[in-house]
Short mmCIF file of C-alpha atoms in Angstrom, two decimals:
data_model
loop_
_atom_site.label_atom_id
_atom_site.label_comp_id
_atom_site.label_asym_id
_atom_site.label_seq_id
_atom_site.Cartn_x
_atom_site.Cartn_y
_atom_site.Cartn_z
CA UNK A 162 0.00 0.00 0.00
CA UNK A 163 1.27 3.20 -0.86
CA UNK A 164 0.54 6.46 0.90
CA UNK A 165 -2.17 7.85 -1.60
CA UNK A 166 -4.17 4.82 -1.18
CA UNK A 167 -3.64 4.49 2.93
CA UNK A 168 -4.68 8.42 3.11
CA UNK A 169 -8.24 7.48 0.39
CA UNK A 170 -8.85 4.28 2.40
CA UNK A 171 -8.80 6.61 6.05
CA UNK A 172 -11.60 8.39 4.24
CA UNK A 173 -13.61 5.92 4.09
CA UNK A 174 -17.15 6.38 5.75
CA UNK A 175 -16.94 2.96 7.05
CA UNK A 176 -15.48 2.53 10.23
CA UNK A 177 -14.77 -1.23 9.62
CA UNK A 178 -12.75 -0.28 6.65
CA UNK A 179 -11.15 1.99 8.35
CA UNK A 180 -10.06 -0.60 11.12
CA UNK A 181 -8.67 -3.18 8.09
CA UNK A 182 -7.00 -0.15 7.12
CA UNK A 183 -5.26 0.44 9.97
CA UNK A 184 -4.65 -2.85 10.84
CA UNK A 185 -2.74 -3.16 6.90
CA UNK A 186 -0.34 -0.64 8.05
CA UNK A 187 0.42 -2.86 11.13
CA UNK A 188 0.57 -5.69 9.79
CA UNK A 189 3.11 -4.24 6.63
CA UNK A 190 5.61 -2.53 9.05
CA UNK A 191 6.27 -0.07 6.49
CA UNK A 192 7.62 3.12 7.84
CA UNK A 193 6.67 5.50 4.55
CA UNK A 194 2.86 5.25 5.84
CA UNK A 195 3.50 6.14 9.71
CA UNK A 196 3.06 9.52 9.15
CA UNK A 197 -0.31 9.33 7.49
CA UNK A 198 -1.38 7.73 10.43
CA UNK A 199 0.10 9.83 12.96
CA UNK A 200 -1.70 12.91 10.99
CA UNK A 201 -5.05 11.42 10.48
CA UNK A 202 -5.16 10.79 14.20
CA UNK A 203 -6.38 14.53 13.98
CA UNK A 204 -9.37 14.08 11.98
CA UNK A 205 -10.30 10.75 13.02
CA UNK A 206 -14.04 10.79 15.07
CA UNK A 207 -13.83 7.62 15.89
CA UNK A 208 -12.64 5.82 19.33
CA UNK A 209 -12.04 2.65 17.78
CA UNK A 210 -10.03 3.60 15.34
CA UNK A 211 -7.80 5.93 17.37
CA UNK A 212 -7.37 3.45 19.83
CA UNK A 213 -5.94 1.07 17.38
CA UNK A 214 -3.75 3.53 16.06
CA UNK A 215 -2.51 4.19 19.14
CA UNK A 216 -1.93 0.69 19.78
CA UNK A 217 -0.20 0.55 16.65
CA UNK A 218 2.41 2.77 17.51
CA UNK A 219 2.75 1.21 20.89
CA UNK A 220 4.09 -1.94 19.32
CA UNK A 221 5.80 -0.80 15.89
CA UNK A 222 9.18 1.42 15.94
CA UNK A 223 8.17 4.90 15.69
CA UNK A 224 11.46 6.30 17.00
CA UNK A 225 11.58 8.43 13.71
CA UNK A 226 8.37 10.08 14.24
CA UNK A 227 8.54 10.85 18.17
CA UNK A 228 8.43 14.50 17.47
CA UNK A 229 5.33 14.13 15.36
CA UNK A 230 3.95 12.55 18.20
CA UNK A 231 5.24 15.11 20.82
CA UNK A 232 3.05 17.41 18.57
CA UNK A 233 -0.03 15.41 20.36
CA UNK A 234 0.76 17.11 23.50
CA UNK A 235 -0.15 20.82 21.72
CA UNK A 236 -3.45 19.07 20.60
CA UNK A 237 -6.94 20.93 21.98
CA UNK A 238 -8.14 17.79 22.02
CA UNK A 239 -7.72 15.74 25.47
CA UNK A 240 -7.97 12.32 24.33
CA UNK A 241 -5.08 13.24 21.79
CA UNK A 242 -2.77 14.39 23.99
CA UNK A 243 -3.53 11.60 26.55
CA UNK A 244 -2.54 9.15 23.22
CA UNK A 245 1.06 10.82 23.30
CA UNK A 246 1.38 10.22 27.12
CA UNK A 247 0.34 6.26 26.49
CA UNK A 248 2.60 6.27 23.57
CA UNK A 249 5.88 7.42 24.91
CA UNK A 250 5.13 5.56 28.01
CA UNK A 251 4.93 2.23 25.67
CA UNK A 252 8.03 2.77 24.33
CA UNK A 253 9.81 2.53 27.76
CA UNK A 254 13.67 3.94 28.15
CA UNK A 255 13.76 4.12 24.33
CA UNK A 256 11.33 7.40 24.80
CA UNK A 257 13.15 9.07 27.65
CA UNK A 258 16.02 11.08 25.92
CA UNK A 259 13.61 12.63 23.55
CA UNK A 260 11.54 13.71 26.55
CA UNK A 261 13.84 14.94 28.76
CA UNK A 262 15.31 16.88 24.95
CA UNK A 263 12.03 18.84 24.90
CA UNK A 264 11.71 19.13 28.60
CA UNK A 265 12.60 23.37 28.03
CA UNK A 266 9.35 23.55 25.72
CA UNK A 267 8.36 27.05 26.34
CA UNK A 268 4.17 25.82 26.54
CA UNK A 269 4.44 24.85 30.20
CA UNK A 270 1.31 22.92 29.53
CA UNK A 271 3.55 20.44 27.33
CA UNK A 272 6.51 20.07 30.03
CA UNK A 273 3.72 19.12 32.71
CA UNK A 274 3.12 16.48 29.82
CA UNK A 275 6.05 15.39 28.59
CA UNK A 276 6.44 14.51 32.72
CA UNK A 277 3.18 12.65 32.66
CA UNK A 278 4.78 10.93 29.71
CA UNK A 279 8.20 10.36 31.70
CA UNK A 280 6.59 8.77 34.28
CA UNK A 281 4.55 6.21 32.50
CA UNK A 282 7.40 5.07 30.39
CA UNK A 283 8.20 3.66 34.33
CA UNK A 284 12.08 4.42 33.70
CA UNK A 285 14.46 4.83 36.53
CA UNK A 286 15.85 6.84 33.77
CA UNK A 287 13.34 9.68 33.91
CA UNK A 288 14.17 10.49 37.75
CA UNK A 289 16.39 13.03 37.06
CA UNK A 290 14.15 14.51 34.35
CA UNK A 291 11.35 14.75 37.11
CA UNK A 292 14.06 16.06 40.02
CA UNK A 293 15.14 18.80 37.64
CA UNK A 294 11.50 19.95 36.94
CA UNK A 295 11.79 20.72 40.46
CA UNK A 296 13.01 24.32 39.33
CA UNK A 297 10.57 25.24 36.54
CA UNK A 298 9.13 28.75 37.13
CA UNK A 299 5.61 27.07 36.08
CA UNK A 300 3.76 25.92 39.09
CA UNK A 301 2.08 23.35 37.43
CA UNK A 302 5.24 21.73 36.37
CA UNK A 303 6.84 22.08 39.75
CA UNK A 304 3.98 20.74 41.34
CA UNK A 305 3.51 17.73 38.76
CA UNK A 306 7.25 16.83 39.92
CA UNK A 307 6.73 16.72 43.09
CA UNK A 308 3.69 14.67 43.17
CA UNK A 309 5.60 12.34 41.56
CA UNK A 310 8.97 12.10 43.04
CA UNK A 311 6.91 11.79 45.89
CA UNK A 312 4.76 8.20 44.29
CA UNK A 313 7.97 6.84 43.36
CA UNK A 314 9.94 7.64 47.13
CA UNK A 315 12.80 9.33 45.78
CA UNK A 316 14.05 9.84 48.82
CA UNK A 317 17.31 11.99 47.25
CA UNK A 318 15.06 14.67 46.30
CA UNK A 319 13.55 14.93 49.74
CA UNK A 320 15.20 18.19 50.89
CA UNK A 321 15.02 20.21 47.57
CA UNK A 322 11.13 19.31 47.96
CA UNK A 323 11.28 20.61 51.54
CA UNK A 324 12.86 23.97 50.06
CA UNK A 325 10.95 24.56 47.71
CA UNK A 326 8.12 24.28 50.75
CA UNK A 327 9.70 26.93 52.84
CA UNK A 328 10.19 29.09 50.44
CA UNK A 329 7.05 29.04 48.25
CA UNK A 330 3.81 31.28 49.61
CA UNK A 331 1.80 29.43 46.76
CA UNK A 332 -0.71 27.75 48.47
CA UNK A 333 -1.21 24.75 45.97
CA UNK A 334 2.45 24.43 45.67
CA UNK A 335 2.73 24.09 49.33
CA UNK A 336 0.49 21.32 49.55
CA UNK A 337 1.85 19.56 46.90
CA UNK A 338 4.71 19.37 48.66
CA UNK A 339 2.67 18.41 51.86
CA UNK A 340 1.16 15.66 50.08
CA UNK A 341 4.66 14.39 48.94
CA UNK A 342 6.58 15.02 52.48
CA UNK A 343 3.61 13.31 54.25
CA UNK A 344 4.87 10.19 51.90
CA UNK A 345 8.51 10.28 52.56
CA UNK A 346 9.31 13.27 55.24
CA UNK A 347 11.01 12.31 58.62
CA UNK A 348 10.52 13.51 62.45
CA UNK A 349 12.66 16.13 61.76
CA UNK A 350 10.57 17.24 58.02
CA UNK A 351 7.54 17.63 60.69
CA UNK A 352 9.14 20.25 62.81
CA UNK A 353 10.71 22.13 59.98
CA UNK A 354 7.14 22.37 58.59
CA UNK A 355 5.35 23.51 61.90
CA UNK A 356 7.95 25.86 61.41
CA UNK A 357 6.44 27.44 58.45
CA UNK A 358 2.59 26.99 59.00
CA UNK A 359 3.01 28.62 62.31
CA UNK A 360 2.32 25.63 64.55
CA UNK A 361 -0.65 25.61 66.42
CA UNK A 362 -2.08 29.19 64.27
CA UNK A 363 -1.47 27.41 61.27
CA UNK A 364 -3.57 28.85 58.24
CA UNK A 365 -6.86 26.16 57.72
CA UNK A 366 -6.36 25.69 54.40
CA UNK A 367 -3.52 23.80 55.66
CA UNK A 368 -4.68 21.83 58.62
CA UNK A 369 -5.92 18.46 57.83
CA UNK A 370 -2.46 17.69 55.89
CA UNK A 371 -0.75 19.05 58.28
CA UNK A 372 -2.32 17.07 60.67
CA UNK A 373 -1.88 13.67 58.11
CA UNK A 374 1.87 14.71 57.88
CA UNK A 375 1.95 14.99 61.89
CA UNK A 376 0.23 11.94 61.61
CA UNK A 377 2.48 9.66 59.46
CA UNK A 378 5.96 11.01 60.14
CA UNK A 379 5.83 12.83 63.61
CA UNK A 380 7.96 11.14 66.28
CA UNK A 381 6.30 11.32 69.95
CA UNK A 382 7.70 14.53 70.76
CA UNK A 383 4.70 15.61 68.65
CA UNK A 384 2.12 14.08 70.32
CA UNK A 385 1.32 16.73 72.40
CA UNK A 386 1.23 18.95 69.72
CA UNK A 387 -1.98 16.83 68.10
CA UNK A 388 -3.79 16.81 71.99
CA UNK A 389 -3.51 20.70 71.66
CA UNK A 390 -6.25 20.58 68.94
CA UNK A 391 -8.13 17.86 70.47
CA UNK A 392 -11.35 19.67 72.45
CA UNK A 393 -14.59 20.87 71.21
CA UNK A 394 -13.09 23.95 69.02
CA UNK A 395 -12.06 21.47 66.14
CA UNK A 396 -14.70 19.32 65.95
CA UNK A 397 -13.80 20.19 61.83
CA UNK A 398 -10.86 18.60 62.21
CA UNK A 399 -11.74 15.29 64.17
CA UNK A 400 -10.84 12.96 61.80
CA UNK A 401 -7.65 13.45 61.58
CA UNK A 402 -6.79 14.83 64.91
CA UNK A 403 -7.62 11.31 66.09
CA UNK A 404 -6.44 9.00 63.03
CA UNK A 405 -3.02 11.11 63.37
CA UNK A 406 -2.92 10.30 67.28
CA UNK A 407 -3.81 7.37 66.78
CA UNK A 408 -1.04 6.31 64.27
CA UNK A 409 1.85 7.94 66.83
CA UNK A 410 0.03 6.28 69.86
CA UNK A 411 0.76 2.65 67.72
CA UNK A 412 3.67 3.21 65.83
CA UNK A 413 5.38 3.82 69.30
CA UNK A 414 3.66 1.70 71.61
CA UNK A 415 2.30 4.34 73.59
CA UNK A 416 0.24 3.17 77.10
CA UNK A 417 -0.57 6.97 78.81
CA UNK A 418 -1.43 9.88 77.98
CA UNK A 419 -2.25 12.76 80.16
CA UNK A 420 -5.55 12.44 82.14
CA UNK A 421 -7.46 15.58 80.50
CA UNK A 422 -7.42 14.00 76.70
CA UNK A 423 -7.50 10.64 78.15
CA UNK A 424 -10.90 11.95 79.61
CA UNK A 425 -11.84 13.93 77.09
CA UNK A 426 -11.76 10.77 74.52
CA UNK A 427 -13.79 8.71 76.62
CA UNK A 428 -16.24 10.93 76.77
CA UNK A 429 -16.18 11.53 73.09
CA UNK A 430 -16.69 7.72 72.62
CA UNK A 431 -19.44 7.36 74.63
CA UNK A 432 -21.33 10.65 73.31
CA UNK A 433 -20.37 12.40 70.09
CA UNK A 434 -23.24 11.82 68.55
CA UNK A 435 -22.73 12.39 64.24
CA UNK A 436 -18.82 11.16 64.02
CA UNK A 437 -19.05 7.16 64.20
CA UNK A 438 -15.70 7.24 62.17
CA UNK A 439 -13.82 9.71 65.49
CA UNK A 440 -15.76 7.56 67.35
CA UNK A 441 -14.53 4.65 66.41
CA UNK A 442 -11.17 6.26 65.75
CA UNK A 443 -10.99 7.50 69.69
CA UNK A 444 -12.23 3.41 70.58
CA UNK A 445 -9.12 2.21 68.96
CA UNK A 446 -7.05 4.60 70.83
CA UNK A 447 -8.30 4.02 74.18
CA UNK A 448 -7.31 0.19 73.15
CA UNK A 449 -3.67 1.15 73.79
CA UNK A 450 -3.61 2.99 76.87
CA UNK A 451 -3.11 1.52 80.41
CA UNK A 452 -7.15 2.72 81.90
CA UNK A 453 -8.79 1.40 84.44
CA UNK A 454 -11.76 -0.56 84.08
CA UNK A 455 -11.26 -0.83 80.31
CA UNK A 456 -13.11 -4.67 80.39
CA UNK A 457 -16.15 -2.86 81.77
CA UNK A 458 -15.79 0.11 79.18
CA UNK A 459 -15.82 -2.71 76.42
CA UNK A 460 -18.81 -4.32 77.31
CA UNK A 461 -20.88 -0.76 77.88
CA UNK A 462 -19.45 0.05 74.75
CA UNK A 463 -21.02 -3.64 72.75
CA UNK A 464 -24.66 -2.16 73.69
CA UNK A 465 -24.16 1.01 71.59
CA UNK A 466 -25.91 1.38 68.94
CA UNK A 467 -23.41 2.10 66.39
CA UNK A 468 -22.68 -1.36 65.15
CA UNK A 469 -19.09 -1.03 64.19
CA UNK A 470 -18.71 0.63 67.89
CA UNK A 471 -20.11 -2.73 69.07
CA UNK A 472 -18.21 -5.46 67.04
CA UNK A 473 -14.79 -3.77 67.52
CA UNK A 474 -16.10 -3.27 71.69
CA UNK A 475 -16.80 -7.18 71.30
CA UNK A 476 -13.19 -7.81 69.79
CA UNK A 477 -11.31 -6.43 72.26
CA UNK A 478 -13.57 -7.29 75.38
CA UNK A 479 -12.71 -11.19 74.16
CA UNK A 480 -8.82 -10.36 74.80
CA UNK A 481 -9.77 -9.82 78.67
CA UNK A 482 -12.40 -12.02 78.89
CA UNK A 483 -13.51 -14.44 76.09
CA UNK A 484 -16.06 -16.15 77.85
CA UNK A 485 -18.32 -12.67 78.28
CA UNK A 486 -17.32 -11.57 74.90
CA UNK A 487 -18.91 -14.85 73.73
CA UNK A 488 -21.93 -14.66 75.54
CA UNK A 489 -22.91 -11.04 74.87
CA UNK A 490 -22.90 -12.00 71.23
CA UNK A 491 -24.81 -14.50 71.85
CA UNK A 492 -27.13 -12.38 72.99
CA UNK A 493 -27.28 -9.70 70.72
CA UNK A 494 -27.07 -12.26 67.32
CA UNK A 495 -30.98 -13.84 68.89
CA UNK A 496 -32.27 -9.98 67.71
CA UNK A 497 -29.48 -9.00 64.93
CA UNK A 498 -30.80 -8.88 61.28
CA UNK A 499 -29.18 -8.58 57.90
CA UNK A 500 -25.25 -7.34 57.71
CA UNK A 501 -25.04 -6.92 61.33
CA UNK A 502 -26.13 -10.82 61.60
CA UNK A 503 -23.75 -11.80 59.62
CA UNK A 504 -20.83 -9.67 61.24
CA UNK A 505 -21.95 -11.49 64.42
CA UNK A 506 -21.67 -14.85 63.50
CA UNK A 507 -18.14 -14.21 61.63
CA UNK A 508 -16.91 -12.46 65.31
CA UNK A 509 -18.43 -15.38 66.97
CA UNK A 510 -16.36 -17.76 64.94
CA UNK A 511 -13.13 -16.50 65.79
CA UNK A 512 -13.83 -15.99 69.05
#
């Protein structure tokens, strides 16, 4: 086939015969009609077809034409440039030198790209790419790299990311590098970032990853930093005032804290009516510390009527005393219906 004929055949108002079409120029291997293809992709209105294209190109060598294809990326059309980002990444470390060669593309709508395209070629090859788009002027860009040396834990890039934290005052770049520290930041990331926020007057707009990050990374010389936020004031921001305690009070084996939170949770437990999650949340907590009483607290706790409250009461009750645990659900599986029922009578089995 030569390229007159491929370019009437793409006109054809069948879609079918434009499929064989397509599927000709696979199946030929011959590099004179490539372009045609990689034009028509343009024009084309249907999926089908432009999905076979692009699986064409996936599989033949296109190395000539990856500029043509970069093109995609200045396309109006999402789908198109979306093809260019599944086409390069296809092609593996093969595709990453031409990348990184157009990384200085002045659209910074096309360098965000070509890093989407970087990334999906899953080359250990395109890290540098991604830690050098750490100082494009374009906060999109920036941002993009982050996020993504962030997925991938490149730990090396760690304190440019923190840098480029304290000395942004873009919001959205800030919390993409939140979300990324938060991944991979350390004890010592956590207090250079209460640091910036302000600590305990922190802006909103960054609390809840703040919070996450204190969360996930923070040592327990942050602890009491989390309790500060933990009364009736931030109610907005139980979640993850209790999932972050909650992940310190675990990941370091924590039996005591001070009496006024350790109060103040159990009476959260028992009455904050509207936040089952914090509930629940706060239950898990109290698991760990050294309370008094805690068997009794367990088995008030299996008569509430939050039934995730009650299962997870029912769990740990059976540590301290199996025998009541098992008779309690017992009790409550003669009247239990549906899901619950059946939640029940899986707890009853392992117990």
């Amino acid at each position: 086939m030569d390229r007159q004929t491929l370019i009437e055949k793409l006109k054809n108002t069948d879609e079918a015969e434009r499929i064989y079409t397509v599927e000709d120029v696979l199946s030929e291997k011959n590099e004179d009609l490539y372009q045609v293809l990689i034009c028509h992709m343009y024009s084309e209105k249907s999926r089908l077809v432009r999905e076979l294209i692009v699986e064409a190109f996936k599989v033949l060598d296109i190395t000539p034409f990856f500029a043509d294809i970069a093109k995609y990326f200045e396309s109006s059309d999402a789908y198109v440039r979306n093809c260019a980002i599944e086409i390069f990444g296809a092609k593996g470390e093969d595709a990453v030198a031409f990348l990184t060669s157009i990384m200085d593309h002045q659209n910074r709508e096309v360098r965000k790209l070509v890093l989407d395209s970087l990334v999906a070629t899953s080359s250990k090859y395109s890290i540098p790419a991604l830690r050098a788009a750490l100082n494009d002027k374009a906060p999109n860009v920036m941002m993009t790299a982050v996020e993504y040396l962030g997925k991938i834990y490149d730990d090396d890039s760690l304190e440019d990311i923190m840098k480029i934290f304290e000395q942004t005052t873009e919001p959205m770049v800030r919390m993409s590098c939140l979300e990324t520290l938060t991944i991979m930041g350390k004890p010592a990331t956590v207090d250079r970032v209460l640091a910036v926020v302000g600590g305990k007057v922190m802006d909103s707009i960054y609390k809840p990853t703040v919070l996450r990050l204190v969360g996930e990374k923070g040592s327990t010389r942050h602890l009491d930093f989390l309790l500060s936020f933990l009364n009736n004031k931030n109610t907005m921001y139980f979640k993850e005032i209790a999932n972050a305690v909650l992940k310190i009070v675990s990941r370091h084996d924590i039996h005591k804290l001070d009496e006024q939170h350790t109060k103040f949770m159990l009476n959260n437990l028992r009455n904050l009516d509207g936040y089952p999650e914090e509930r629940l949340t706060f239950l898990y907590i109290v698991s760990h510390l050294d309370i008094p009483d805690k068997a009794a607290l367990y088995e008030e706790l299996a008569s509430d009527s939050n039934e995730n409250i009650c299962l997870t009461a029912l769990e740990h009750l059976a540590v301290t005393d199996r025998d009541k645990a098992i008779r309690i659900t017992e009790m409550k599986l003669a009247g239990a219906k549906g899901e619950f029922r059946r939640m029940l009578q899986g707890l009853l089995e392992t117990l």
